[in-house]
Amino acid sequence: MADQRPRERSDASRNRRAILDATRAMLLEHGAQAVTMDRVAAAAGVGKGTIFHRFGSRAGLLHELVGEPAIELMCAVQEGPPPLGPDAPARDRLLAFFEGFARLVIDNLELIVAYNAMPPHPRSAEFHGFWARHTTELLRELRPDIDAEIVAGLLLASFGGELVPTMVRTGESDRLLEAVRELVESVLRAP
C-alpha cells in the first residue's frame, strides 16, 4: 500500500522534508510542547505560511509525521521481505510485526505522545484497523483455539498507557522490546 500523493516540485519536496525533519528534531530534543509553527518555520528555513499551506495546522503537521512510519510499516507487512512480509511463516511475521510496531513507538515516542493528545489522525481508523486485522489473521492461523480478535486487541492495547513512555524515557527500550517479544510468544504457546 504505497502512499498515493501527486508528484511534487523538487523545491516543494525539499521544503516538506525540511519541515518534517525540523519538527522531528524539535520533538526529540524538547518534546511536543516546543513544537510551534514559528519555531518549525525558523528551524526549517521556510515561512510559516509554507507550513500552513502544506499541512494546514500544527495537528496536520504532526499527523503527517505519524503517518510516515505507520505507512512504512504497513507497506513492509503487505509487500516487504520476510520476516514482516507475506512470504514468511505466520509465527515469524507476528513476532516481527510486534517488534516493528514497538520500534515505531520507541523511535517516535514524543510524536506518539503528541499524537495521542490531538484529534484523531485522518487515517487513524485505517492504521488501527490494519494493525488489528493483521494481528487477528495471524493469530487465527497460529492459535485457532483462542478468540483471536480480542487477543489481538489486548496485545495492541499493551502499547497504550504510561508504561511504554516511561520505559523509553528511562532508557529501558531494550527491556521493553524483550518484554513485547515474551508477551507475543506467551500467546503463541498452546496450552
Short mmCIF file of C-alpha atoms in Angstrom, two decimals:
data_model
loop_
_atom_site.label_atom_id
_atom_site.label_comp_id
_atom_site.label_asym_id
_atom_site.label_seq_id
_atom_site.Cartn_x
_atom_site.Cartn_y
_atom_site.Cartn_z
CA MET A 1 0.00 0.00 0.00
CA ALA A 2 2.04 2.90 -1.24
CA ASP A 3 1.03 6.36 -0.14
CA GLN A 4 -0.70 7.82 -3.19
CA ARG A 5 0.17 11.50 -3.41
CA PRO A 6 0.68 13.62 -6.51
CA ARG A 7 4.21 14.28 -7.67
CA GLU A 8 5.53 17.48 -6.16
CA ARG A 9 8.03 20.03 -7.38
CA SER A 10 11.59 19.48 -6.15
CA ASP A 11 11.57 22.70 -4.07
CA ALA A 12 8.24 21.72 -2.50
CA SER A 13 9.65 18.28 -1.75
CA ARG A 14 12.77 19.81 -0.14
CA ASN A 15 10.62 22.18 1.93
CA ARG A 16 8.34 19.34 3.01
CA ARG A 17 11.31 17.25 4.11
CA ALA A 18 12.96 20.20 5.88
CA ILE A 19 9.74 20.95 7.76
CA LEU A 20 9.23 17.33 8.79
CA ASP A 21 12.88 16.90 9.81
CA ALA A 22 12.85 20.14 11.82
CA THR A 23 9.66 19.09 13.58
CA ARG A 24 11.02 15.63 14.37
CA ALA A 25 14.27 17.12 15.75
CA MET A 26 12.29 19.57 17.89
CA LEU A 27 10.13 16.73 19.24
CA LEU A 28 13.18 14.64 20.11
CA GLU A 29 15.07 17.46 21.75
CA HIS A 30 12.33 19.42 23.51
CA GLY A 31 9.09 17.39 23.40
CA ALA A 32 5.73 18.21 21.86
CA GLN A 33 5.18 21.43 23.80
CA ALA A 34 8.11 23.02 21.97
CA VAL A 35 6.62 22.44 18.53
CA THR A 36 5.13 25.69 17.32
CA MET A 37 4.68 26.79 13.74
CA ASP A 38 7.03 29.75 14.29
CA ARG A 39 9.81 27.54 15.67
CA VAL A 40 9.39 24.91 12.97
CA ALA A 41 9.43 27.55 10.23
CA ALA A 42 12.62 29.10 11.62
CA ALA A 43 14.35 25.72 12.02
CA ALA A 44 13.31 24.57 8.54
CA GLY A 45 14.23 27.86 6.88
CA VAL A 46 10.75 28.40 5.42
CA GLY A 47 7.96 30.87 6.02
CA LYS A 48 5.20 29.98 8.44
CA GLY A 49 2.73 30.32 5.56
CA THR A 50 4.50 27.47 3.76
CA ILE A 51 3.79 25.18 6.70
CA PHE A 52 0.14 26.23 6.90
CA HIS A 53 -0.26 25.86 3.13
CA ARG A 54 1.29 22.40 3.15
CA PHE A 55 -0.08 20.93 6.40
CA GLY A 56 -2.99 23.18 7.35
CA SER A 57 -2.22 23.27 11.07
CA ARG A 58 0.08 22.01 13.80
CA ALA A 59 -2.12 18.92 14.06
CA GLY A 60 -1.82 18.36 10.30
CA LEU A 61 1.96 18.59 10.56
CA LEU A 62 2.09 16.08 13.43
CA HIS A 63 -0.36 13.81 11.61
CA GLU A 64 1.96 13.76 8.62
CA LEU A 65 4.86 12.76 10.86
CA VAL A 66 2.82 9.97 12.46
CA GLY A 67 1.68 8.77 9.07
CA GLU A 68 5.15 8.28 7.61
CA PRO A 69 6.38 5.44 9.85
CA ALA A 70 2.90 3.91 10.01
CA ILE A 71 2.69 3.72 6.21
CA GLU A 72 6.23 2.30 6.03
CA LEU A 73 5.31 -0.47 8.47
CA MET A 74 2.06 -1.19 6.61
CA CYS A 75 3.93 -1.47 3.32
CA ALA A 76 6.53 -3.78 4.86
CA VAL A 77 3.77 -6.04 6.19
CA GLN A 78 1.90 -6.12 2.88
CA GLU A 79 4.71 -6.38 0.36
CA GLY A 80 8.07 -6.40 2.14
CA PRO A 81 10.57 -9.18 2.56
CA PRO A 82 10.47 -11.72 5.38
CA PRO A 83 10.07 -11.76 8.28
CA LEU A 84 7.48 -8.94 8.07
CA GLY A 85 6.29 -9.59 4.54
CA PRO A 86 3.81 -12.16 3.28
CA ASP A 87 6.38 -14.83 2.35
CA ALA A 88 7.35 -15.55 5.97
CA PRO A 89 5.71 -18.09 8.29
CA ALA A 90 2.88 -16.65 10.41
CA ARG A 91 4.82 -17.01 13.69
CA ASP A 92 7.81 -15.11 12.33
CA ARG A 93 5.53 -12.44 10.86
CA LEU A 94 3.69 -11.89 14.13
CA LEU A 95 6.89 -11.58 16.14
CA ALA A 96 8.44 -9.29 13.51
CA PHE A 97 5.31 -7.14 13.38
CA PHE A 98 5.25 -6.56 17.12
CA GLU A 99 8.97 -5.80 17.13
CA GLY A 100 8.43 -3.36 14.26
CA PHE A 101 5.42 -1.82 15.99
CA ALA A 102 7.35 -1.46 19.25
CA ARG A 103 10.28 0.15 17.41
CA LEU A 104 7.87 2.53 15.68
CA VAL A 105 6.59 3.64 19.10
CA ILE A 106 10.07 3.78 20.65
CA ASP A 107 11.60 5.74 17.76
CA ASN A 108 8.68 8.17 17.65
CA LEU A 109 7.72 8.37 21.32
CA GLU A 110 7.34 12.14 21.67
CA LEU A 111 5.44 12.24 18.41
CA ILE A 112 3.13 9.43 19.59
CA VAL A 113 2.53 11.26 22.89
CA ALA A 114 1.66 14.45 20.98
CA TYR A 115 -0.49 12.43 18.55
CA ASN A 116 -2.48 10.91 21.41
CA ALA A 117 -3.28 14.40 22.73
CA MET A 118 -4.68 15.60 19.37
CA PRO A 119 -7.87 14.91 17.48
CA PRO A 120 -7.52 11.60 15.63
CA HIS A 121 -5.34 11.39 12.54
CA PRO A 122 -7.48 11.39 9.38
CA ARG A 123 -6.17 7.90 8.66
CA SER A 124 -6.12 6.60 12.25
CA ALA A 125 -9.06 4.24 11.68
CA GLU A 126 -7.23 2.84 8.65
CA PHE A 127 -3.97 2.39 10.59
CA HIS A 128 -5.56 0.86 13.69
CA GLY A 129 -7.86 -1.32 11.61
CA PHE A 130 -4.91 -2.59 9.62
CA TRP A 131 -2.88 -3.49 12.73
CA ALA A 132 -5.90 -5.24 14.28
CA ARG A 133 -6.76 -7.22 11.11
CA HIS A 134 -3.16 -8.24 10.52
CA THR A 135 -2.67 -9.40 14.09
CA THR A 136 -6.05 -11.16 14.17
CA GLU A 137 -5.41 -13.04 10.91
CA LEU A 138 -2.02 -14.29 12.08
CA LEU A 139 -3.40 -15.32 15.48
CA ARG A 140 -6.29 -17.19 13.83
CA GLU A 141 -3.79 -19.15 11.79
CA LEU A 142 -1.48 -19.84 14.72
CA ARG A 143 -3.99 -20.28 17.55
CA PRO A 144 -7.43 -21.27 16.24
CA ASP A 145 -8.37 -22.19 19.82
CA ILE A 146 -8.43 -18.58 21.07
CA ASP A 147 -10.57 -15.52 20.39
CA ALA A 148 -8.03 -14.03 18.00
CA GLU A 149 -9.82 -10.71 17.60
CA ILE A 150 -9.90 -9.98 21.34
CA VAL A 151 -6.37 -11.24 21.96
CA ALA A 152 -5.10 -9.10 19.06
CA GLY A 153 -6.80 -6.08 20.62
CA LEU A 154 -5.26 -6.82 24.00
CA LEU A 155 -1.79 -7.22 22.51
CA LEU A 156 -2.09 -3.91 20.68
CA ALA A 157 -3.57 -2.19 23.73
CA SER A 158 -0.44 -3.08 25.69
CA PHE A 159 1.22 -0.11 23.96
CA GLY A 160 -1.27 2.33 25.50
CA GLY A 161 -1.00 3.89 28.91
CA GLU A 162 2.10 5.18 30.67
CA LEU A 163 4.28 2.06 30.86
CA VAL A 164 5.76 2.31 27.36
CA PRO A 165 6.59 6.06 27.52
CA THR A 166 8.06 5.63 30.99
CA MET A 167 10.28 2.74 29.90
CA VAL A 168 11.50 4.55 26.78
CA ARG A 169 12.20 7.79 28.67
CA THR A 170 14.16 5.94 31.36
CA GLY A 171 16.35 4.16 28.83
CA GLU A 172 14.66 0.77 29.04
CA SER A 173 13.81 0.36 25.36
CA ASP A 174 15.72 -2.93 25.05
CA ARG A 175 13.89 -4.31 28.07
CA LEU A 176 10.60 -3.19 26.51
CA LEU A 177 11.41 -4.92 23.21
CA GLU A 178 12.25 -8.13 25.06
CA ALA A 179 9.03 -7.95 27.09
CA VAL A 180 6.95 -7.42 23.95
CA ARG A 181 8.56 -10.48 22.40
CA GLU A 182 7.90 -12.51 25.57
CA LEU A 183 4.28 -11.36 25.61
CA VAL A 184 3.67 -12.39 22.00
CA GLU A 185 5.50 -15.70 22.48
CA SER A 186 3.39 -16.45 25.56
CA VAL A 187 0.26 -16.08 23.46
CA LEU A 188 1.70 -18.35 20.78
CA ARG A 189 2.36 -21.18 23.22
CA ALA A 190 -0.57 -23.56 23.06
CA PRO A 191 -1.73 -24.87 26.46
#
